């Protein structure tokens, strides 16, 4: 018995939904492999990548200072030197002042901690648990042994020299890159953009400008938010532990650069210090001060200052910070949010949504002049030459000079 229908064979036998899922699957796997390879490369080169990222943030921080000095008719090289030296002096002064405060107040805090621990052990012995001194001694010895075994003191001591060496190398790289980013940021960016295909240069340049605005907004906002958190929590702790108020404020300032999680951790440390020094009532009051400062910062300062520049939902911020910390520890937690914010701005622009239309598209990166070809060598085809000429005339106003045609990227 014959049938008019022909049995499907080959690709026609696979449902359309399965074919679409397969097409998406291999593309997603390819993208995931590329991202994993990029992350592995960044991790392998972290001694170089992290200092360059820090240098970029420092450049954004110091660029307004350098521009102000230039408006006062200070040469760019001298303005750059004054900006960097001023930052180093400020950081050194804060570290020295905090160190003296810690040395002055640590002994009192240690005495208070010992007294509090004795009260706690007395409660364990005389309270409902009724633990005798021998049991407490055994538990304490077990805890000490476990800490010593898990800490890896020998391996930590052996690796300390390597860590110090990496930190010194990173500091030199960060300082070197910061100097030249401030001096020749536009020239460096022009060189990087000219490594790309001609058709992609204009879009990449405009997206990069908007990403720089996003990063600048993030850095300025985080500095102000961290300062407000540090002042609020530091002043609150001054009522309970005056000798340690400044170190607590500096710790809160540094921790606030890790969004959400940093504020929680540093607030908990401040509350714990007050608990050890003054007991439960003072600790609860300190906890209220910490929550009040953080709520004011998160509901008033950040929405008002950042606006649409860093438009990341709090859920996205928490997930990004968690992913960054899992992938690269503290460094990943520090750089996860600014990286996500910049990528968000760049991808939105490349897909047709401009978050900063006021920037316009009049700023262009000039095409670098090609070296003249020697006789007998392979010449560019007429089509390629005409395409480059059209692109040069259309995107940079006919300019083929090697130097920048507009202010540097750090401006």
mmCIF file of C-alpha atoms in Angstrom:
data_model
loop_
_atom_site.group_PDB
_atom_site.id
_atom_site.type_symbol
_atom_site.label_atom_id
_atom_site.label_comp_id
_atom_site.label_asym_id
_atom_site.label_seq_id
_atom_site.Cartn_x
_atom_site.Cartn_y
_atom_site.Cartn_z
ATOM 1 C CA UNK A 1 0.000 0.000 0.000
ATOM 2 C CA UNK A 2 1.551 3.268 -1.098
ATOM 3 C CA UNK A 3 1.250 6.638 0.558
ATOM 4 C CA UNK A 4 1.296 10.081 -0.986
ATOM 5 C CA UNK A 5 3.430 11.380 1.818
ATOM 6 C CA UNK A 6 7.169 11.075 1.632
ATOM 7 C CA UNK A 7 8.926 10.162 4.845
ATOM 8 C CA UNK A 8 11.157 12.973 6.174
ATOM 9 C CA UNK A 9 14.862 12.386 6.080
ATOM 10 C CA UNK A 10 18.005 14.203 7.168
ATOM 11 C CA UNK A 11 17.590 17.691 8.593
ATOM 12 C CA UNK A 12 13.885 17.726 7.811
ATOM 13 C CA UNK A 13 13.320 14.940 10.312
ATOM 14 C CA UNK A 14 14.576 17.150 13.194
ATOM 15 C CA UNK A 15 11.962 19.540 14.594
ATOM 16 C CA UNK A 16 12.612 23.229 14.075
ATOM 17 C CA UNK A 17 12.780 23.890 17.831
ATOM 18 C CA UNK A 18 15.543 21.282 18.229
ATOM 19 C CA UNK A 19 17.521 22.781 15.352
ATOM 20 C CA UNK A 20 17.185 26.270 16.824
ATOM 21 C CA UNK A 21 18.261 24.999 20.259
ATOM 22 C CA UNK A 22 21.273 23.258 18.715
ATOM 23 C CA UNK A 23 22.260 26.422 16.861
ATOM 24 C CA UNK A 24 22.028 28.486 20.021
ATOM 25 C CA UNK A 25 23.850 25.819 22.039
ATOM 26 C CA UNK A 26 27.039 25.677 19.999
ATOM 27 C CA UNK A 27 27.174 29.466 19.826
ATOM 28 C CA UNK A 28 26.708 29.792 23.592
ATOM 29 C CA UNK A 29 29.363 27.139 24.195
ATOM 30 C CA UNK A 30 31.757 28.969 21.901
ATOM 31 C CA UNK A 31 31.158 32.282 23.696
ATOM 32 C CA UNK A 32 31.571 30.589 27.086
ATOM 33 C CA UNK A 33 34.854 29.037 25.956
ATOM 34 C CA UNK A 34 36.102 32.428 24.744
ATOM 35 C CA UNK A 35 35.129 34.107 28.035
ATOM 36 C CA UNK A 36 36.761 31.303 30.040
ATOM 37 C CA UNK A 37 39.940 31.644 27.997
ATOM 38 C CA UNK A 38 39.962 35.413 28.526
ATOM 39 C CA UNK A 39 39.469 34.990 32.277
ATOM 40 C CA UNK A 40 42.266 32.439 32.425
ATOM 41 C CA UNK A 41 44.586 34.818 30.551
ATOM 42 C CA UNK A 42 43.697 37.700 32.868
ATOM 43 C CA UNK A 43 44.323 35.508 35.915
ATOM 44 C CA UNK A 44 47.690 34.415 34.520
ATOM 45 C CA UNK A 45 48.661 38.048 33.901
ATOM 46 C CA UNK A 46 47.098 39.494 37.050
ATOM 47 C CA UNK A 47 50.422 41.003 38.140
ATOM 48 C CA UNK A 48 50.153 43.252 35.064
ATOM 49 C CA UNK A 49 46.375 43.535 34.566
ATOM 50 C CA UNK A 50 45.525 44.653 38.113
ATOM 51 C CA UNK A 51 48.112 47.500 38.225
ATOM 52 C CA UNK A 52 46.949 48.749 34.818
ATOM 53 C CA UNK A 53 43.321 48.751 36.042
ATOM 54 C CA UNK A 54 44.367 50.617 39.199
ATOM 55 C CA UNK A 55 46.312 53.090 37.060
ATOM 56 C CA UNK A 56 43.206 53.734 34.967
ATOM 57 C CA UNK A 57 41.135 54.461 38.078
ATOM 58 C CA UNK A 58 43.869 56.724 39.459
ATOM 59 C CA UNK A 59 44.032 58.540 36.128
ATOM 60 C CA UNK A 60 40.304 59.252 36.246
ATOM 61 C CA UNK A 61 40.687 60.418 39.853
ATOM 62 C CA UNK A 62 43.661 62.706 39.156
ATOM 63 C CA UNK A 63 42.613 64.051 35.743
ATOM 64 C CA UNK A 64 40.474 66.893 37.217
ATOM 65 C CA UNK A 65 43.410 67.939 39.424
ATOM 66 C CA UNK A 66 45.739 67.983 36.447
ATOM 67 C CA UNK A 67 43.270 69.981 34.345
ATOM 68 C CA UNK A 68 42.831 72.506 37.156
ATOM 69 C CA UNK A 69 46.592 72.984 37.390
ATOM 70 C CA UNK A 70 46.803 73.396 33.617
ATOM 71 C CA UNK A 71 44.174 76.131 33.785
ATOM 72 C CA UNK A 72 46.517 77.852 36.236
ATOM 73 C CA UNK A 73 49.163 77.820 33.456
ATOM 74 C CA UNK A 74 51.137 74.884 34.860
ATOM 75 C CA UNK A 75 52.772 72.713 32.204
ATOM 76 C CA UNK A 76 51.208 69.291 31.734
ATOM 77 C CA UNK A 77 54.287 67.365 32.874
ATOM 78 C CA UNK A 78 54.621 69.400 36.055
ATOM 79 C CA UNK A 79 50.853 69.206 36.681
ATOM 80 C CA UNK A 80 51.005 65.415 36.353
ATOM 81 C CA UNK A 81 53.916 65.214 38.788
ATOM 82 C CA UNK A 82 52.164 67.445 41.326
ATOM 83 C CA UNK A 83 48.965 65.370 41.102
ATOM 84 C CA UNK A 84 50.708 62.035 41.645
ATOM 85 C CA UNK A 85 53.038 63.263 44.397
ATOM 86 C CA UNK A 86 50.102 64.922 46.168
ATOM 87 C CA UNK A 87 48.134 61.668 46.127
ATOM 88 C CA UNK A 88 51.103 59.703 47.489
ATOM 89 C CA UNK A 89 51.637 62.240 50.282
ATOM 90 C CA UNK A 90 47.941 62.186 51.206
ATOM 91 C CA UNK A 91 47.780 58.381 51.344
ATOM 92 C CA UNK A 92 51.010 58.205 53.331
ATOM 93 C CA UNK A 93 49.752 60.767 55.841
ATOM 94 C CA UNK A 94 46.489 58.869 56.343
ATOM 95 C CA UNK A 95 48.297 55.554 56.814
ATOM 96 C CA UNK A 96 50.741 57.099 59.308
ATOM 97 C CA UNK A 97 47.974 58.787 61.268
ATOM 98 C CA UNK A 98 45.888 55.611 61.352
ATOM 99 C CA UNK A 99 48.903 53.555 62.438
ATOM 100 C CA UNK A 100 49.586 55.859 65.358
ATOM 101 C CA UNK A 101 45.933 55.709 66.412
ATOM 102 C CA UNK A 102 45.961 51.909 66.276
ATOM 103 C CA UNK A 103 49.149 51.722 68.342
ATOM 104 C CA UNK A 104 47.711 54.137 70.887
ATOM 105 C CA UNK A 105 44.348 52.414 71.274
ATOM 106 C CA UNK A 106 45.193 48.786 70.674
ATOM 107 C CA UNK A 107 46.502 48.113 74.159
ATOM 108 C CA UNK A 108 43.325 49.433 75.785
ATOM 109 C CA UNK A 109 41.196 47.415 73.393
ATOM 110 C CA UNK A 110 43.266 44.288 74.038
ATOM 111 C CA UNK A 111 42.840 44.691 77.803
ATOM 112 C CA UNK A 112 39.101 45.131 77.348
ATOM 113 C CA UNK A 113 38.948 42.076 75.080
ATOM 114 C CA UNK A 114 40.786 39.950 77.667
ATOM 115 C CA UNK A 115 38.410 41.121 80.391
ATOM 116 C CA UNK A 116 35.423 40.345 78.189
ATOM 117 C CA UNK A 117 36.755 36.894 77.381
ATOM 118 C CA UNK A 118 37.235 36.163 81.084
ATOM 119 C CA UNK A 119 33.641 37.176 81.739
ATOM 120 C CA UNK A 120 32.510 34.892 78.921
ATOM 121 C CA UNK A 121 34.449 31.893 80.291
ATOM 122 C CA UNK A 122 33.039 32.593 83.764
ATOM 123 C CA UNK A 123 29.531 32.524 82.340
ATOM 124 C CA UNK A 124 30.279 29.211 80.602
ATOM 125 C CA UNK A 125 31.497 27.712 83.894
ATOM 126 C CA UNK A 126 28.809 29.118 86.168
ATOM 127 C CA UNK A 127 25.924 29.461 83.726
ATOM 128 C CA UNK A 128 23.482 26.863 82.435
ATOM 129 C CA UNK A 129 26.195 24.933 80.531
ATOM 130 C CA UNK A 130 28.236 24.300 83.720
ATOM 131 C CA UNK A 131 31.511 23.592 81.908
ATOM 132 C CA UNK A 132 34.456 23.045 84.244
ATOM 133 C CA UNK A 133 37.879 24.552 83.698
ATOM 134 C CA UNK A 134 39.363 21.304 82.327
ATOM 135 C CA UNK A 135 36.728 21.064 79.575
ATOM 136 C CA UNK A 136 37.224 24.700 78.658
ATOM 137 C CA UNK A 137 40.978 24.164 78.502
ATOM 138 C CA UNK A 138 40.533 21.114 76.261
ATOM 139 C CA UNK A 139 38.196 22.973 73.906
ATOM 140 C CA UNK A 140 40.602 25.889 73.731
ATOM 141 C CA UNK A 141 43.536 23.607 72.925
ATOM 142 C CA UNK A 142 41.560 21.844 70.186
ATOM 143 C CA UNK A 143 40.606 25.178 68.651
ATOM 144 C CA UNK A 144 44.227 26.358 68.760
ATOM 145 C CA UNK A 145 45.487 23.146 67.142
ATOM 146 C CA UNK A 146 42.900 23.343 64.364
ATOM 147 C CA UNK A 147 43.781 26.962 63.617
ATOM 148 C CA UNK A 148 47.498 26.195 63.460
ATOM 149 C CA UNK A 149 46.949 23.196 61.184
ATOM 150 C CA UNK A 150 44.624 25.009 58.794
ATOM 151 C CA UNK A 151 46.546 28.282 58.588
ATOM 152 C CA UNK A 152 49.648 26.850 56.915
ATOM 153 C CA UNK A 153 52.096 29.091 58.707
ATOM 154 C CA UNK A 154 55.171 27.559 57.080
ATOM 155 C CA UNK A 155 53.857 27.806 53.544
ATOM 156 C CA UNK A 156 52.580 31.304 54.276
ATOM 157 C CA UNK A 157 56.004 32.381 55.473
ATOM 158 C CA UNK A 158 57.660 30.854 52.405
ATOM 159 C CA UNK A 159 55.248 32.643 50.080
ATOM 160 C CA UNK A 160 55.499 36.016 51.801
ATOM 161 C CA UNK A 161 58.582 37.048 49.833
ATOM 162 C CA UNK A 162 56.873 36.270 46.523
ATOM 163 C CA UNK A 163 53.781 38.241 47.525
ATOM 164 C CA UNK A 164 55.841 41.260 48.565
ATOM 165 C CA UNK A 165 57.726 41.081 45.288
ATOM 166 C CA UNK A 166 54.479 41.011 43.280
ATOM 167 C CA UNK A 167 53.134 43.973 45.235
ATOM 168 C CA UNK A 168 56.274 46.009 44.577
ATOM 169 C CA UNK A 169 56.259 45.158 40.877
ATOM 170 C CA UNK A 170 52.560 46.005 40.670
ATOM 171 C CA UNK A 171 53.102 49.336 42.422
ATOM 172 C CA UNK A 172 55.857 50.279 39.951
ATOM 173 C CA UNK A 173 53.683 49.309 36.967
ATOM 174 C CA UNK A 174 50.694 51.216 38.344
ATOM 175 C CA UNK A 175 52.784 54.340 38.949
ATOM 176 C CA UNK A 176 54.422 54.125 35.509
ATOM 177 C CA UNK A 177 51.078 53.642 33.721
ATOM 178 C CA UNK A 178 49.382 56.418 35.704
ATOM 179 C CA UNK A 179 52.071 58.899 34.674
ATOM 180 C CA UNK A 180 51.723 58.136 30.980
ATOM 181 C CA UNK A 181 47.932 57.830 31.061
ATOM 182 C CA UNK A 182 47.818 61.376 32.433
ATOM 183 C CA UNK A 183 50.402 62.654 29.973
ATOM 184 C CA UNK A 184 49.461 60.857 26.746
ATOM 185 C CA UNK A 185 46.109 59.195 27.333
ATOM 186 C CA UNK A 186 44.680 60.369 24.015
ATOM 187 C CA UNK A 187 47.702 59.222 22.056
ATOM 188 C CA UNK A 188 47.591 55.752 23.624
ATOM 189 C CA UNK A 189 43.862 55.444 22.898
ATOM 190 C CA UNK A 190 44.397 56.561 19.283
ATOM 191 C CA UNK A 191 47.025 53.868 18.804
ATOM 192 C CA UNK A 192 44.761 51.189 20.261
ATOM 193 C CA UNK A 193 41.778 52.170 18.117
ATOM 194 C CA UNK A 194 43.911 52.196 14.968
ATOM 195 C CA UNK A 195 44.756 48.536 15.563
ATOM 196 C CA UNK A 196 41.135 47.685 14.720
ATOM 197 C CA UNK A 197 39.583 47.335 11.259
ATOM 198 C CA UNK A 198 38.726 50.685 9.679
ATOM 199 C CA UNK A 199 34.962 50.166 9.745
ATOM 200 C CA UNK A 200 34.953 49.354 13.480
ATOM 201 C CA UNK A 201 37.105 52.248 14.688
ATOM 202 C CA UNK A 202 34.439 54.946 14.888
ATOM 203 C CA UNK A 203 31.934 52.806 16.826
ATOM 204 C CA UNK A 204 34.619 51.572 19.214
ATOM 205 C CA UNK A 205 35.854 55.124 19.820
ATOM 206 C CA UNK A 206 32.389 56.495 20.559
ATOM 207 C CA UNK A 207 31.539 53.523 22.783
ATOM 208 C CA UNK A 208 34.849 53.951 24.606
ATOM 209 C CA UNK A 209 34.097 57.628 25.288
ATOM 210 C CA UNK A 210 30.797 56.685 26.888
ATOM 211 C CA UNK A 211 32.406 53.908 28.870
ATOM 212 C CA UNK A 212 34.935 56.420 30.219
ATOM 213 C CA UNK A 213 32.107 58.712 31.339
ATOM 214 C CA UNK A 214 30.473 55.796 33.154
ATOM 215 C CA UNK A 215 33.734 54.859 34.857
ATOM 216 C CA UNK A 216 34.346 58.482 35.874
ATOM 217 C CA UNK A 217 30.859 58.727 37.374
ATOM 218 C CA UNK A 218 31.408 55.494 39.274
ATOM 219 C CA UNK A 219 34.783 56.571 40.700
ATOM 220 C CA UNK A 220 33.569 60.010 41.794
ATOM 221 C CA UNK A 221 30.416 58.597 43.350
ATOM 222 C CA UNK A 222 32.201 55.802 45.185
ATOM 223 C CA UNK A 223 34.755 58.214 46.627
ATOM 224 C CA UNK A 224 32.041 60.539 47.938
ATOM 225 C CA UNK A 225 29.908 57.661 49.234
ATOM 226 C CA UNK A 226 32.928 56.079 50.935
ATOM 227 C CA UNK A 227 33.811 59.419 52.526
ATOM 228 C CA UNK A 228 30.280 59.883 53.866
ATOM 229 C CA UNK A 229 30.230 56.327 55.260
ATOM 230 C CA UNK A 230 33.642 56.790 56.868
ATOM 231 C CA UNK A 231 32.740 60.101 58.484
ATOM 232 C CA UNK A 232 29.357 58.881 59.748
ATOM 233 C CA UNK A 233 30.558 55.587 61.195
ATOM 234 C CA UNK A 234 33.838 57.084 62.425
ATOM 235 C CA UNK A 235 32.044 59.866 64.321
ATOM 236 C CA UNK A 236 29.607 57.304 65.762
ATOM 237 C CA UNK A 237 32.423 55.078 66.984
ATOM 238 C CA UNK A 238 34.189 58.085 68.545
ATOM 239 C CA UNK A 239 31.540 58.123 71.276
ATOM 240 C CA UNK A 240 32.499 54.583 72.340
ATOM 241 C CA UNK A 241 36.132 53.970 71.274
ATOM 242 C CA UNK A 242 37.703 57.413 70.667
ATOM 243 C CA UNK A 243 41.222 56.022 70.242
ATOM 244 C CA UNK A 244 40.104 53.749 67.380
ATOM 245 C CA UNK A 245 37.631 56.090 65.664
ATOM 246 C CA UNK A 246 40.103 57.142 62.946
ATOM 247 C CA UNK A 247 41.257 53.587 62.051
ATOM 248 C CA UNK A 248 37.614 52.468 61.904
ATOM 249 C CA UNK A 249 36.787 55.405 59.610
ATOM 250 C CA UNK A 250 39.683 54.599 57.276
ATOM 251 C CA UNK A 251 38.708 50.916 57.231
ATOM 252 C CA UNK A 252 35.114 51.868 56.338
ATOM 253 C CA UNK A 253 36.386 54.221 53.604
ATOM 254 C CA UNK A 254 38.449 51.459 51.983
ATOM 255 C CA UNK A 255 35.748 48.813 52.388
ATOM 256 C CA UNK A 256 33.079 51.017 50.816
ATOM 257 C CA UNK A 257 34.736 50.576 47.423
ATOM 258 C CA UNK A 258 33.295 47.049 47.394
ATOM 259 C CA UNK A 259 29.599 47.862 46.871
ATOM 260 C CA UNK A 260 27.079 46.506 49.422
ATOM 261 C CA UNK A 261 29.319 43.707 50.725
ATOM 262 C CA UNK A 262 32.135 46.033 51.812
ATOM 263 C CA UNK A 263 29.742 48.232 53.770
ATOM 264 C CA UNK A 264 28.263 45.200 55.541
ATOM 265 C CA UNK A 265 31.659 43.777 56.526
ATOM 266 C CA UNK A 266 33.167 47.060 57.736
ATOM 267 C CA UNK A 267 29.990 47.947 59.655
ATOM 268 C CA UNK A 268 30.085 44.563 61.346
ATOM 269 C CA UNK A 269 33.745 45.111 62.322
ATOM 270 C CA UNK A 270 32.937 48.529 63.823
ATOM 271 C CA UNK A 271 30.055 47.017 65.796
ATOM 272 C CA UNK A 272 32.249 44.153 67.021
ATOM 273 C CA UNK A 273 34.933 46.566 68.237
ATOM 274 C CA UNK A 274 32.346 48.538 70.209
ATOM 275 C CA UNK A 275 30.927 45.270 71.579
ATOM 276 C CA UNK A 276 34.324 44.242 72.909
ATOM 277 C CA UNK A 277 35.022 47.677 74.357
ATOM 278 C CA UNK A 278 31.660 48.696 75.842
ATOM 279 C CA UNK A 279 29.267 45.758 75.879
ATOM 280 C CA UNK A 280 25.928 44.876 74.284
ATOM 281 C CA UNK A 281 24.060 48.149 74.787
ATOM 282 C CA UNK A 282 26.764 50.251 73.150
ATOM 283 C CA UNK A 283 27.077 47.685 70.359
ATOM 284 C CA UNK A 284 23.355 47.907 69.592
ATOM 285 C CA UNK A 285 23.566 51.701 69.480
ATOM 286 C CA UNK A 286 26.587 51.450 67.163
ATOM 287 C CA UNK A 287 24.687 48.996 64.952
ATOM 288 C CA UNK A 288 21.851 51.515 64.687
ATOM 289 C CA UNK A 289 24.322 54.240 63.659
ATOM 290 C CA UNK A 290 25.843 51.966 61.001
ATOM 291 C CA UNK A 291 22.421 51.067 59.568
ATOM 292 C CA UNK A 292 21.317 54.706 59.559
ATOM 293 C CA UNK A 293 24.422 55.861 57.691
ATOM 294 C CA UNK A 294 24.218 53.037 55.156
ATOM 295 C CA UNK A 295 20.517 53.548 54.494
ATOM 296 C CA UNK A 296 21.037 57.275 53.924
ATOM 297 C CA UNK A 297 23.919 56.501 51.579
ATOM 298 C CA UNK A 298 22.095 53.843 49.551
ATOM 299 C CA UNK A 299 18.719 55.616 49.272
ATOM 300 C CA UNK A 300 19.801 59.254 48.961
ATOM 301 C CA UNK A 301 23.416 59.656 47.846
ATOM 302 C CA UNK A 302 23.873 56.891 45.286
ATOM 303 C CA UNK A 303 20.607 57.415 43.315
ATOM 304 C CA UNK A 304 21.134 61.181 43.322
ATOM 305 C CA UNK A 305 24.800 61.110 42.259
ATOM 306 C CA UNK A 306 24.961 58.179 39.863
ATOM 307 C CA UNK A 307 21.636 58.698 38.125
ATOM 308 C CA UNK A 308 21.591 56.784 34.864
ATOM 309 C CA UNK A 309 25.390 56.741 34.510
ATOM 310 C CA UNK A 310 25.779 53.448 36.379
ATOM 311 C CA UNK A 311 22.343 51.883 35.914
ATOM 312 C CA UNK A 312 22.814 48.509 37.577
ATOM 313 C CA UNK A 313 20.074 46.982 39.681
ATOM 314 C CA UNK A 314 21.055 46.122 43.294
ATOM 315 C CA UNK A 315 20.479 42.435 42.535
ATOM 316 C CA UNK A 316 22.877 42.698 39.601
ATOM 317 C CA UNK A 317 25.427 44.463 41.834
ATOM 318 C CA UNK A 318 25.290 41.702 44.462
ATOM 319 C CA UNK A 319 25.600 38.941 41.853
ATOM 320 C CA UNK A 320 28.449 40.714 40.057
ATOM 321 C CA UNK A 321 30.366 41.277 43.301
ATOM 322 C CA UNK A 322 29.827 37.644 44.317
ATOM 323 C CA UNK A 323 30.998 36.387 40.919
ATOM 324 C CA UNK A 324 34.029 38.680 40.972
ATOM 325 C CA UNK A 325 35.022 37.578 44.458
ATOM 326 C CA UNK A 326 34.681 33.905 43.530
ATOM 327 C CA UNK A 327 36.726 34.390 40.367
ATOM 328 C CA UNK A 328 39.475 36.671 41.671
ATOM 329 C CA UNK A 329 39.025 37.207 45.407
ATOM 330 C CA UNK A 330 39.220 40.741 46.799
ATOM 331 C CA UNK A 331 40.521 42.144 43.521
ATOM 332 C CA UNK A 332 37.547 40.702 41.664
ATOM 333 C CA UNK A 333 35.133 42.175 44.198
ATOM 334 C CA UNK A 334 36.735 45.619 43.797
ATOM 335 C CA UNK A 335 36.663 45.734 40.006
ATOM 336 C CA UNK A 336 33.532 43.691 39.254
ATOM 337 C CA UNK A 337 30.983 46.513 39.467
ATOM 338 C CA UNK A 338 32.904 49.194 37.485
ATOM 339 C CA UNK A 339 33.712 46.605 34.813
ATOM 340 C CA UNK A 340 30.064 45.524 34.587
ATOM 341 C CA UNK A 341 28.905 49.160 34.434
ATOM 342 C CA UNK A 342 31.343 50.036 31.646
ATOM 343 C CA UNK A 343 30.451 46.916 29.642
ATOM 344 C CA UNK A 344 26.770 47.697 30.072
ATOM 345 C CA UNK A 345 27.235 51.195 28.642
ATOM 346 C CA UNK A 346 29.427 50.007 25.750
ATOM 347 C CA UNK A 347 27.141 47.130 24.727
ATOM 348 C CA UNK A 348 24.063 49.330 24.878
ATOM 349 C CA UNK A 349 25.724 51.883 22.597
ATOM 350 C CA UNK A 350 26.843 49.242 20.109
ATOM 351 C CA UNK A 351 23.226 47.984 20.022
ATOM 352 C CA UNK A 352 21.837 51.442 19.283
ATOM 353 C CA UNK A 353 21.012 52.816 22.758
ATOM 354 C CA UNK A 354 23.110 55.870 23.613
ATOM 355 C CA UNK A 355 23.051 56.646 27.358
ATOM 356 C CA UNK A 356 24.979 59.889 26.810
ATOM 357 C CA UNK A 357 23.602 61.544 23.658
ATOM 358 C CA UNK A 358 24.901 64.903 24.896
ATOM 359 C CA UNK A 359 28.444 63.714 24.119
ATOM 360 C CA UNK A 360 27.644 63.738 20.408
ATOM 361 C CA UNK A 361 29.795 62.084 17.750
ATOM 362 C CA UNK A 362 31.894 65.058 16.637
ATOM 363 C CA UNK A 363 35.008 63.816 18.439
ATOM 364 C CA UNK A 364 36.973 61.477 16.161
ATOM 365 C CA UNK A 365 40.204 59.523 16.364
ATOM 366 C CA UNK A 366 42.504 60.391 13.422
ATOM 367 C CA UNK A 367 43.819 57.619 11.224
ATOM 368 C CA UNK A 368 47.544 57.166 11.656
ATOM 369 C CA UNK A 369 49.589 57.895 8.555
ATOM 370 C CA UNK A 370 50.889 54.770 6.847
ATOM 371 C CA UNK A 371 54.584 54.411 6.089
ATOM 372 C CA UNK A 372 55.312 54.988 2.382
ATOM 373 C CA UNK A 373 55.785 51.776 0.404
ATOM 374 C CA UNK A 374 59.192 51.112 -1.111
ATOM 375 C CA UNK A 375 59.509 50.373 -4.858
ATOM 376 C CA UNK A 376 58.986 46.704 -5.660
ATOM 377 C CA UNK A 377 56.907 45.929 -2.563
ATOM 378 C CA UNK A 378 53.268 44.887 -2.552
ATOM 379 C CA UNK A 379 51.042 47.936 -2.942
ATOM 380 C CA UNK A 380 47.588 48.393 -1.479
ATOM 381 C CA UNK A 381 44.757 47.611 -3.833
ATOM 382 C CA UNK A 382 42.800 50.506 -5.266
ATOM 383 C CA UNK A 383 39.670 49.384 -3.459
ATOM 384 C CA UNK A 384 41.409 49.369 -0.045
ATOM 385 C CA UNK A 385 42.979 52.758 -0.708
ATOM 386 C CA UNK A 386 39.696 54.318 -1.727
ATOM 387 C CA UNK A 387 37.955 52.811 1.325
ATOM 388 C CA UNK A 388 40.587 54.244 3.689
ATOM 389 C CA UNK A 389 40.413 57.633 1.957
ATOM 390 C CA UNK A 390 36.637 57.719 2.307
ATOM 391 C CA UNK A 391 36.834 56.668 5.947
ATOM 392 C CA UNK A 392 39.510 59.255 6.689
ATOM 393 C CA UNK A 393 37.498 62.018 5.116
ATOM 394 C CA UNK A 394 34.252 60.931 6.752
ATOM 395 C CA UNK A 395 35.383 60.211 10.293
ATOM 396 C CA UNK A 396 38.251 62.545 11.023
ATOM 397 C CA UNK A 397 37.612 65.514 8.826
ATOM 398 C CA UNK A 398 40.384 64.560 6.389
ATOM 399 C CA UNK A 399 43.052 64.558 9.067
ATOM 400 C CA UNK A 400 45.874 62.037 8.603
ATOM 401 C CA UNK A 401 48.271 63.381 11.160
ATOM 402 C CA UNK A 402 49.895 61.262 13.820
ATOM 403 C CA UNK A 403 48.971 63.484 16.754
ATOM 404 C CA UNK A 404 45.670 63.789 18.565
ATOM 405 C CA UNK A 405 42.978 66.042 17.148
ATOM 406 C CA UNK A 406 41.061 66.533 20.400
ATOM 407 C CA UNK A 407 41.717 66.496 24.135
ATOM 408 C CA UNK A 408 43.229 63.345 25.611
ATOM 409 C CA UNK A 409 41.098 60.530 26.996
ATOM 410 C CA UNK A 410 41.820 61.494 30.575
ATOM 411 C CA UNK A 411 40.087 64.818 29.959
#
